[in-house]
Short mmCIF file of C-alpha atoms in Angstrom, two decimals:
data_model
loop_
_atom_site.label_atom_id
_atom_site.label_comp_id
_atom_site.label_asym_id
_atom_site.label_seq_id
_atom_site.Cartn_x
_atom_site.Cartn_y
_atom_site.Cartn_z
CA MET A 1 -4.77 30.82 -0.99
CA ILE A 2 -6.80 28.69 1.42
CA SER A 3 -10.18 29.49 2.85
CA VAL A 4 -12.05 27.35 5.33
CA ARG A 5 -15.69 28.04 6.19
CA HIS A 6 -17.67 26.34 8.93
CA LEU A 7 -15.52 23.20 8.79
CA LYS A 8 -16.89 20.31 10.82
CA LYS A 9 -15.45 16.86 11.23
CA THR A 10 -16.79 14.03 13.31
CA PHE A 11 -15.38 10.54 13.79
CA GLY A 12 -18.37 8.41 14.72
CA ARG A 13 -19.94 10.36 17.56
CA VAL A 14 -16.82 12.32 18.43
CA GLU A 15 -16.82 15.89 17.21
CA VAL A 16 -13.20 16.62 16.38
CA LEU A 17 -13.69 19.94 14.60
CA LYS A 18 -16.61 22.25 15.32
CA ASP A 19 -17.14 25.16 12.99
CA VAL A 20 -13.59 26.13 12.07
CA ASN A 21 -13.07 29.25 9.95
CA LEU A 22 -9.66 30.08 8.58
CA ASP A 23 -7.99 32.02 5.80
CA ILE A 24 -4.40 31.57 4.79
CA ALA A 25 -2.98 34.23 2.51
CA GLU A 26 -0.35 33.70 -0.14
CA LYS A 27 3.17 33.54 1.34
CA GLU A 28 1.76 33.41 4.83
CA VAL A 29 3.20 31.00 7.38
CA VAL A 30 0.52 29.84 9.78
CA VAL A 31 1.56 27.77 12.76
CA ILE A 32 -1.08 25.65 14.46
CA ILE A 33 -0.49 24.72 18.08
CA GLY A 34 -2.63 23.05 20.71
CA PRO A 35 -2.84 20.09 23.05
CA SER A 36 -2.91 16.57 21.62
CA GLY A 37 -6.39 15.54 20.57
CA SER A 38 -7.37 19.16 20.01
CA GLY A 39 -8.05 18.52 16.31
CA LYS A 40 -5.09 20.42 14.89
CA SER A 41 -3.79 17.52 12.79
CA THR A 42 -7.30 16.73 11.58
CA LEU A 43 -7.71 20.36 10.53
CA LEU A 44 -4.50 20.17 8.52
CA ARG A 45 -5.48 16.86 6.93
CA CYS A 46 -8.84 18.28 5.87
CA LEU A 47 -7.00 20.92 3.84
CA ASN A 48 -5.86 18.33 1.27
CA TYR A 49 -8.86 16.07 1.79
CA LEU A 50 -6.96 13.22 3.43
CA GLU A 51 -9.78 13.61 5.91
CA LYS A 52 -13.15 14.19 4.36
CA PRO A 53 -14.93 17.04 6.17
CA THR A 54 -18.33 16.27 7.66
CA GLY A 55 -19.53 19.76 6.87
CA GLY A 56 -18.40 23.17 5.68
CA GLU A 57 -16.44 24.37 2.69
CA ILE A 58 -12.74 24.43 1.92
CA THR A 59 -11.28 26.30 -1.02
CA VAL A 60 -7.65 25.87 -2.07
CA ASP A 61 -6.16 27.99 -4.84
CA GLY A 62 -9.64 28.73 -6.17
CA MET A 63 -10.75 25.08 -6.16
CA THR A 64 -13.49 24.00 -3.77
CA LEU A 65 -12.83 20.55 -2.31
CA GLY A 66 -15.41 17.81 -2.77
CA GLY A 67 -18.18 17.58 -5.33
CA ASP A 68 -16.95 17.58 -8.92
CA THR A 69 -13.49 18.92 -8.18
CA ASP A 70 -10.70 16.53 -9.18
CA ILE A 71 -9.04 16.09 -5.80
CA ASN A 72 -5.80 14.93 -7.42
CA LYS A 73 -5.48 18.30 -9.12
CA VAL A 74 -5.82 20.04 -5.77
CA ARG A 75 -3.35 17.72 -4.08
CA ALA A 76 -0.80 18.30 -6.80
CA GLU A 77 -0.73 21.93 -5.66
CA VAL A 78 -0.60 21.10 -1.96
CA GLY A 79 2.55 19.45 -0.62
CA MET A 80 2.36 17.51 2.60
CA VAL A 81 5.02 16.43 5.06
CA PHE A 82 4.09 13.77 7.60
CA GLN A 83 5.19 13.10 11.14
CA ARG A 84 6.38 9.62 10.18
CA PHE A 85 8.03 10.76 6.90
CA ASN A 86 6.24 8.07 4.87
CA LEU A 87 9.02 7.73 2.34
CA PHE A 88 8.60 4.83 -0.07
CA PRO A 89 11.01 2.23 1.37
CA HIS A 90 11.48 0.31 -1.88
CA MET A 91 12.77 3.37 -3.71
CA THR A 92 15.92 5.47 -3.46
CA ALA A 93 15.72 9.09 -2.36
CA MET A 94 15.91 10.08 -6.03
CA GLU A 95 13.10 7.69 -7.04
CA ASN A 96 10.96 8.91 -4.15
CA ILE A 97 11.27 12.46 -5.43
CA ILE A 98 10.77 11.95 -9.17
CA LEU A 99 7.84 9.49 -9.04
CA ALA A 100 4.97 11.96 -8.72
CA PRO A 101 6.38 14.65 -11.05
CA ILE A 102 6.70 11.98 -13.77
CA LYS A 103 3.37 10.23 -13.13
CA VAL A 104 1.22 13.21 -12.24
CA ARG A 105 2.82 16.17 -13.99
CA GLY A 106 4.08 14.16 -16.94
CA ILE A 107 7.55 15.66 -16.69
CA PRO A 108 10.28 13.85 -18.68
CA ARG A 109 12.48 11.67 -16.49
CA ALA A 110 15.72 13.54 -17.20
CA GLU A 111 14.15 16.84 -16.27
CA ALA A 112 12.62 15.37 -13.11
CA GLU A 113 16.00 13.97 -12.10
CA ALA A 114 17.76 17.28 -12.62
CA ASP A 115 15.06 18.92 -10.54
CA ALA A 116 15.40 16.29 -7.82
CA LEU A 117 19.18 16.80 -7.60
CA ARG A 118 18.64 20.51 -7.19
CA LEU A 119 16.09 19.87 -4.42
CA LEU A 120 18.34 17.34 -2.69
CA ALA A 121 21.11 19.93 -2.71
CA LYS A 122 18.69 22.45 -1.26
CA VAL A 123 17.90 20.19 1.69
CA GLY A 124 21.59 19.36 2.11
CA LEU A 125 21.51 15.82 0.79
CA ALA A 126 23.05 16.15 -2.67
CA ASP A 127 25.24 13.11 -2.04
CA ARG A 128 22.43 10.79 -0.88
CA ALA A 129 20.37 10.53 -4.09
CA ALA A 130 21.03 6.78 -4.39
CA ALA A 131 20.36 6.00 -0.72
CA TYR A 132 17.33 4.00 0.37
CA PRO A 133 15.25 5.43 3.24
CA GLU A 134 16.58 2.76 5.61
CA GLN A 135 20.10 4.03 5.08
CA LEU A 136 19.15 7.54 6.12
CA SER A 137 18.71 9.03 9.59
CA GLY A 138 15.30 10.29 10.63
CA GLY A 139 16.27 13.89 9.96
CA GLN A 140 17.61 13.00 6.54
CA GLN A 141 14.47 11.04 5.70
CA GLN A 142 12.30 13.98 6.65
CA ARG A 143 14.39 16.29 4.47
CA VAL A 144 13.97 13.89 1.54
CA ALA A 145 10.23 13.91 2.26
CA ILE A 146 10.25 17.71 2.07
CA ALA A 147 12.15 17.56 -1.22
CA ARG A 148 9.64 15.02 -2.51
CA ALA A 149 6.74 17.34 -1.72
CA LEU A 150 8.55 20.32 -3.24
CA ALA A 151 9.24 18.43 -6.47
CA MET A 152 5.58 18.89 -7.40
CA LYS A 153 6.15 22.66 -7.22
CA PRO A 154 3.22 23.08 -4.83
CA LYS A 155 1.64 26.41 -4.03
CA VAL A 156 1.08 25.46 -0.40
CA MET A 157 2.98 23.20 1.97
CA LEU A 158 1.33 21.43 4.90
CA PHE A 159 3.51 20.14 7.73
CA ASP A 160 1.96 17.68 10.18
CA GLU A 161 4.23 17.63 13.24
CA PRO A 162 7.30 17.20 11.03
CA THR A 163 9.79 16.97 13.90
CA SER A 164 7.79 15.00 16.46
CA ALA A 165 9.18 11.62 15.45
CA LEU A 166 12.79 12.82 15.35
CA ASP A 167 15.60 12.42 17.83
CA PRO A 168 16.31 15.81 19.43
CA GLU A 169 19.62 16.32 17.62
CA MET A 170 17.90 16.03 14.25
CA VAL A 171 15.11 18.51 14.84
CA LYS A 172 17.23 21.51 13.96
CA GLU A 173 18.26 20.35 10.48
CA VAL A 174 14.63 19.89 9.50
CA LEU A 175 13.53 23.20 10.98
CA GLU A 176 16.34 24.96 9.10
CA VAL A 177 15.00 23.64 5.80
CA MET A 178 11.51 24.81 6.73
CA LYS A 179 12.78 28.25 7.73
CA GLU A 180 14.55 28.56 4.40
CA LEU A 181 11.29 27.68 2.62
CA ALA A 182 9.42 30.31 4.59
CA ARG A 183 12.06 32.92 3.69
CA GLU A 184 11.58 32.07 0.02
CA GLY A 185 7.91 32.95 0.36
CA MET A 186 6.28 29.52 0.45
CA THR A 187 2.74 29.50 1.81
CA MET A 188 2.84 27.15 4.78
CA ALA A 189 0.56 25.65 7.40
CA VAL A 190 2.54 23.96 10.15
CA VAL A 191 1.24 21.86 13.02
CA THR A 192 4.06 21.69 15.54
CA HIS A 193 5.17 21.66 19.14
CA GLU A 194 8.28 23.66 18.28
CA MET A 195 7.43 26.98 19.88
CA GLY A 196 10.80 28.48 18.94
CA PHE A 197 9.99 27.86 15.29
CA ALA A 198 6.48 29.28 15.69
CA ARG A 199 7.85 32.42 17.28
CA GLU A 200 10.63 32.93 14.75
CA VAL A 201 8.97 31.94 11.48
CA GLY A 202 5.23 32.15 11.99
CA ASP A 203 3.32 35.11 10.62
CA ARG A 204 0.35 33.97 12.61
CA VAL A 205 -0.18 31.42 15.35
CA LEU A 206 -3.46 29.57 15.89
CA PHE A 207 -4.22 27.95 19.18
CA VAL A 208 -6.62 25.08 18.59
CA ASP A 209 -8.42 23.47 21.51
CA GLN A 210 -11.38 21.10 21.65
CA GLY A 211 -12.12 21.44 17.96
CA VAL A 212 -12.14 25.21 17.63
CA ILE A 213 -9.59 27.92 16.93
CA LEU A 214 -9.68 29.35 20.42
CA GLU A 215 -7.26 32.18 19.85
CA GLN A 216 -5.06 33.52 17.08
CA GLY A 217 -2.63 36.33 16.52
CA THR A 218 0.98 37.18 15.85
CA PRO A 219 3.52 35.01 17.69
CA GLU A 220 4.16 37.96 19.97
CA GLU A 221 0.47 38.22 20.88
CA ILE A 222 0.03 34.51 21.49
CA PHE A 223 3.24 33.81 23.36
CA SER A 224 3.62 37.03 25.34
CA ARG A 225 0.05 38.13 25.91
CA PRO A 226 -2.33 35.17 25.54
CA LYS A 227 -5.87 36.23 26.33
CA GLU A 228 -7.57 32.89 26.90
CA ALA A 229 -7.05 30.98 30.11
CA ARG A 230 -6.65 27.69 28.24
CA THR A 231 -3.95 29.17 25.99
CA GLN A 232 -2.10 30.42 29.03
CA GLU A 233 -2.37 27.03 30.68
CA PHE A 234 -1.14 25.21 27.57
CA LEU A 235 1.81 27.53 27.10
CA SER A 236 2.78 27.36 30.75
CA LYS A 237 3.03 23.60 30.43
CA ILE A 238 5.28 23.53 27.40
CA LEU A 239 7.40 26.68 27.57
CA MET B 1 6.86 -55.62 -2.31
CA ASN B 2 7.67 -55.82 -5.98
CA PHE B 3 10.54 -53.41 -6.61
CA GLU B 4 10.88 -54.40 -10.21
CA LEU B 5 7.33 -53.27 -10.85
CA MET B 6 8.00 -49.97 -9.13
CA VAL B 7 10.99 -49.31 -11.37
CA GLN B 8 9.00 -50.28 -14.45
CA ALA B 9 6.13 -48.00 -13.52
CA MET B 10 8.37 -45.01 -12.85
CA PRO B 11 8.69 -43.60 -16.41
CA LEU B 12 4.93 -43.65 -16.87
CA LEU B 13 4.35 -42.08 -13.46
CA LEU B 14 6.97 -39.42 -14.08
CA THR B 15 5.35 -38.32 -17.33
CA GLY B 16 2.16 -38.05 -15.26
CA ALA B 17 4.05 -35.96 -12.72
CA ALA B 18 5.17 -33.67 -15.54
CA VAL B 19 1.53 -33.15 -16.44
CA THR B 20 0.75 -32.40 -12.78
CA VAL B 21 3.49 -29.78 -12.70
CA GLN B 22 2.20 -28.34 -15.94
CA ILE B 23 -1.40 -27.86 -14.80
CA THR B 24 -0.29 -26.62 -11.40
CA ALA B 25 2.13 -24.05 -12.83
CA LEU B 26 -0.37 -22.84 -15.41
CA SER B 27 -3.16 -22.65 -12.84
CA VAL B 28 -1.01 -20.76 -10.34
CA LEU B 29 0.04 -18.31 -13.04
CA ILE B 30 -3.51 -17.66 -14.18
CA GLY B 31 -4.63 -17.69 -10.54
CA ILE B 32 -2.09 -14.99 -9.67
CA VAL B 33 -3.26 -12.73 -12.49
CA ILE B 34 -6.95 -13.10 -11.59
CA GLY B 35 -6.14 -13.07 -7.88
CA LEU B 36 -4.27 -9.77 -8.12
CA PHE B 37 -7.30 -8.06 -9.62
CA VAL B 38 -9.74 -9.69 -7.21
CA GLY B 39 -7.48 -8.95 -4.25
CA VAL B 40 -7.27 -5.27 -5.20
CA ALA B 41 -11.03 -5.25 -5.79
CA ARG B 42 -11.52 -6.67 -2.29
CA ILE B 43 -10.08 -3.50 -0.77
CA SER B 44 -11.64 -1.13 -3.27
CA THR B 45 -13.62 1.74 -1.82
CA TYR B 46 -16.31 1.19 -4.46
CA ARG B 47 -18.90 -0.88 -2.63
CA ILE B 48 -20.13 -2.83 -5.68
CA VAL B 49 -16.63 -3.86 -6.75
CA HIS B 50 -15.77 -4.80 -3.20
CA LEU B 51 -18.96 -6.81 -2.78
CA LEU B 52 -18.59 -8.72 -6.06
CA ALA B 53 -15.04 -9.66 -5.15
CA ALA B 54 -16.13 -10.82 -1.70
CA VAL B 55 -18.86 -13.02 -3.19
CA TYR B 56 -16.38 -14.47 -5.69
CA VAL B 57 -13.91 -15.35 -2.95
CA ASP B 58 -16.56 -16.70 -0.59
CA PHE B 59 -18.09 -18.95 -3.23
CA LEU B 60 -14.77 -20.45 -4.30
CA ARG B 61 -13.45 -20.94 -0.79
CA GLY B 62 -16.78 -22.16 0.51
CA THR B 63 -17.30 -24.99 -1.98
CA PRO B 64 -15.10 -28.07 -2.50
CA LEU B 65 -12.68 -28.01 -5.43
CA LEU B 66 -14.07 -31.40 -6.46
CA VAL B 67 -17.54 -29.88 -6.85
CA GLN B 68 -16.07 -26.97 -8.80
CA ILE B 69 -14.37 -29.42 -11.15
CA PHE B 70 -17.70 -31.19 -11.70
CA LEU B 71 -19.42 -27.86 -12.29
CA VAL B 72 -16.93 -26.93 -15.01
CA TYR B 73 -16.68 -30.33 -16.65
CA PHE B 74 -20.22 -31.71 -16.37
CA ALA B 75 -22.56 -28.82 -15.58
CA LEU B 76 -21.16 -26.14 -17.88
CA PRO B 77 -21.61 -28.25 -21.08
CA VAL B 78 -25.30 -28.65 -20.16
CA VAL B 79 -25.64 -24.88 -20.38
CA THR B 80 -23.42 -24.30 -23.41
CA GLY B 81 -24.19 -27.52 -25.30
CA GLN B 82 -20.45 -27.93 -25.93
CA ARG B 83 -18.21 -30.64 -24.50
CA ILE B 84 -15.16 -29.37 -22.68
CA ASP B 85 -11.70 -30.77 -23.13
CA PRO B 86 -10.54 -32.29 -19.80
CA PHE B 87 -7.29 -30.32 -19.93
CA ILE B 88 -9.13 -27.00 -20.31
CA ALA B 89 -11.62 -27.99 -17.61
CA ALA B 90 -8.82 -28.97 -15.22
CA ILE B 91 -6.91 -25.73 -15.77
CA ALA B 92 -10.06 -23.63 -15.52
CA ALA B 93 -11.26 -25.20 -12.27
CA CYS B 94 -7.83 -25.15 -10.62
CA SER B 95 -6.90 -21.63 -11.64
CA ILE B 96 -10.24 -20.10 -10.69
CA ASN B 97 -10.19 -21.93 -7.37
CA SER B 98 -6.63 -20.84 -6.72
CA SER B 99 -7.36 -17.23 -7.66
CA ALA B 100 -9.66 -16.92 -4.62
CA TYR B 101 -6.93 -17.99 -2.23
CA VAL B 102 -4.36 -15.86 -4.04
CA ALA B 103 -6.75 -12.89 -3.82
CA GLU B 104 -6.88 -13.26 -0.06
CA ILE B 105 -3.09 -13.50 0.09
CA PHE B 106 -2.74 -10.30 -1.94
CA ARG B 107 -5.40 -8.55 0.13
CA ALA B 108 -3.60 -9.41 3.36
CA GLY B 109 -0.27 -8.38 1.84
CA ILE B 110 -1.62 -5.04 0.67
CA GLN B 111 -3.31 -4.36 3.99
CA SER B 112 -0.08 -5.09 5.83
CA ILE B 113 1.51 -2.03 4.18
CA ASP B 114 1.41 1.03 6.45
CA ALA B 115 -1.55 3.33 5.71
CA GLY B 116 0.89 6.26 5.58
CA GLN B 117 2.20 4.94 2.26
CA MET B 118 -1.18 5.37 0.59
CA GLU B 119 -1.58 8.79 2.19
CA ALA B 120 1.84 9.88 0.99
CA GLY B 121 1.08 8.76 -2.56
CA ARG B 122 -2.33 10.40 -2.62
CA SER B 123 -1.02 13.62 -1.06
CA LEU B 124 1.31 13.94 -4.05
CA GLY B 125 -1.67 13.97 -6.39
CA MET B 126 -1.39 10.38 -7.57
CA THR B 127 -4.64 8.48 -8.08
CA TRP B 128 -5.57 5.49 -5.96
CA LEU B 129 -4.63 3.15 -8.80
CA GLN B 130 -1.28 4.86 -9.45
CA THR B 131 -0.42 4.65 -5.76
CA MET B 132 -1.42 1.00 -5.68
CA ARG B 133 0.63 0.20 -8.73
CA HIS B 134 3.84 2.08 -7.96
CA ILE B 135 3.92 2.10 -4.16
CA ILE B 136 1.69 -0.45 -2.44
CA VAL B 137 1.82 -3.52 -4.70
CA PRO B 138 5.62 -3.55 -5.16
CA GLN B 139 6.05 -3.55 -1.37
CA ALA B 140 3.30 -6.11 -0.80
CA ALA B 141 4.79 -8.42 -3.47
CA ARG B 142 7.78 -9.20 -1.24
CA ARG B 143 5.59 -10.09 1.69
CA VAL B 144 3.35 -12.47 -0.25
CA ILE B 145 6.12 -14.78 -1.47
CA PRO B 146 5.89 -17.25 1.46
CA PRO B 147 2.07 -17.60 1.46
CA LEU B 148 2.06 -17.83 -2.34
CA GLY B 149 4.54 -20.69 -2.06
CA ASN B 150 2.19 -22.47 0.32
CA GLU B 151 -0.66 -21.96 -2.12
CA PHE B 152 1.46 -23.43 -4.93
CA ILE B 153 2.11 -26.52 -2.82
CA ALA B 154 -1.55 -26.86 -1.81
CA LEU B 155 -2.65 -26.61 -5.42
CA LEU B 156 -0.09 -29.15 -6.58
CA LYS B 157 -1.60 -31.66 -4.17
CA ASP B 158 -5.20 -30.64 -4.90
CA SER B 159 -4.61 -31.05 -8.63
CA SER B 160 -4.86 -34.80 -8.00
CA LEU B 161 -8.62 -34.20 -7.89
CA VAL B 162 -8.77 -33.63 -11.64
CA SER B 163 -8.11 -37.37 -12.04
CA VAL B 164 -11.86 -37.80 -11.51
CA ILE B 165 -12.64 -36.30 -14.91
CA GLY B 166 -10.23 -38.75 -16.49
CA PHE B 167 -7.45 -36.27 -16.96
CA GLU B 168 -4.18 -38.18 -16.93
CA GLU B 169 -1.98 -36.52 -14.37
CA LEU B 170 0.07 -38.32 -11.75
CA THR B 171 -2.76 -39.74 -9.64
CA ARG B 172 -4.77 -40.90 -12.65
CA ARG B 173 -1.69 -42.60 -14.12
CA GLY B 174 -1.26 -44.45 -10.82
CA GLN B 175 -4.89 -45.60 -10.90
CA LEU B 176 -4.53 -46.84 -14.46
CA ILE B 177 -1.37 -48.81 -13.72
CA ILE B 178 -3.02 -50.39 -10.66
CA ALA B 179 -6.03 -51.35 -12.76
CA ARG B 180 -3.65 -53.36 -14.90
CA THR B 181 -1.27 -54.75 -12.27
CA TYR B 182 -3.29 -54.78 -9.00
CA ALA B 183 -0.10 -53.53 -7.30
CA SER B 184 -1.79 -51.01 -5.00
CA LEU B 185 0.95 -50.83 -2.39
CA GLU B 186 3.83 -50.35 -4.79
CA ILE B 187 2.17 -47.84 -7.08
CA TRP B 188 0.53 -45.63 -4.45
CA LEU B 189 3.84 -45.57 -2.60
CA CYS B 190 5.57 -44.40 -5.78
CA VAL B 191 2.88 -41.78 -6.37
CA ALA B 192 3.22 -40.48 -2.81
CA ILE B 193 7.02 -40.29 -3.07
CA ILE B 194 6.81 -38.34 -6.34
CA TYR B 195 4.33 -35.84 -4.81
CA LEU B 196 6.58 -35.47 -1.79
CA ALA B 197 9.64 -34.84 -3.95
CA MET B 198 7.77 -32.12 -5.83
CA THR B 199 6.38 -30.34 -2.76
CA VAL B 200 9.70 -30.43 -0.94
CA SER B 201 11.43 -28.96 -4.01
CA ILE B 202 8.90 -26.15 -4.19
CA SER B 203 9.22 -25.26 -0.51
CA ARG B 204 13.01 -25.15 -0.90
CA LEU B 205 12.64 -22.85 -3.89
CA VAL B 206 10.30 -20.57 -1.97
CA ALA B 207 12.67 -20.47 1.02
CA TRP B 208 15.45 -19.42 -1.35
CA LEU B 209 13.31 -16.70 -2.93
CA GLU B 210 12.34 -15.47 0.51
CA ARG B 211 15.97 -15.18 1.60
CA ARG B 212 16.85 -13.35 -1.57
CA TYR B 213 14.16 -10.74 -1.24
CA LYS B 214 14.69 -10.31 2.49
CA ILE B 215 18.19 -9.14 1.68
CA ASP B 216 16.76 -6.82 -0.93
CA ASP B 217 14.34 -5.39 1.60
CA GLN B 218 17.15 -4.45 3.93
CA ARG B 219 18.96 -2.26 1.48
#
């Protein structure tokens, strides 16, 4: 579904990603962990071209990013959930969800609304369609954001620290929605500090440090038998 | 002080004030339309578009409105060989001048919107323009109401400059009455009071609009 070859990204003189290679198969859930500043969020943001790679090649669903490829076509297939939710504050939950399907996919409004109601029910917010983001808790906002991304019927979902900005009691409700998605076979790449989620849901865990994928394997391999000293050190600090 | 003269002059001055309001309102309206495009162009990622908009804004903010009025009214006919109607010249100069300030107001308003909003829109597959139109501009619009109000007031006062091309708005009417009556004190006082009444009314209106949309924002 996604293939990354020799990905490099520099900000000014800082090398954030150095030669990253990665393949994500259909229906695979890949969890990306690592210390802050390791480049894990940048890696994720390169996958839908929110960050423009400095070098290397990224292919998503058969489309190679950059060059002549219409990036909006790629992004329509790649849903993204942000740390800070980024809901549109001047629109209701419903309007947030139906905007892109109508404008990008050209779906009739009535159909988009029916779809949105179904998605809101799926994330447990069927009764909040008319609510504005400000009237929702952080956890509810993030669930609306997930519904908004899903409304485009993406083939891949990217999650950039989706629970990091949440109060602790709201983390679970968001993770539950993500688990449900994984069970349904959604292809997912998740940057997170939630090791419980990584262990339970991840098919594969990547440990990113200093701009490279230092170590990867099944959750069992990474959490129980990490090979690299830096992985061990990182896990000992957070577990 | 001749109060009788002031009362007599009032109707004539007020019709002049109506003309002032007319050119100001028209100029602001046209200025907002041009300014929106220029403001968006100012933050465009296309370098040429961005550069042209910057030059446009710099030129208009870096030269006096009075000189711009002369350029439109006296210099342009030299090039085209056609005389320009003072009303058209006044509107053109004022609205183009205002559009530069309005562009900067829109630019600041747009840039005050969190970058995550653009990212969210783009990540859904919307184009830059679609995201601007449906997500960024509607949010920025609420924030630009107060500075736009200030611009309206500034332009209303600056419109007195078009009196130099003989266009009969409030200031010009005052000059003409004084030429007849020599009552400088009385007439300029009247003119000042009328300007003050207009600017105070506008700032009240803007304050009301601001309150209204603040409440909207908190929904």
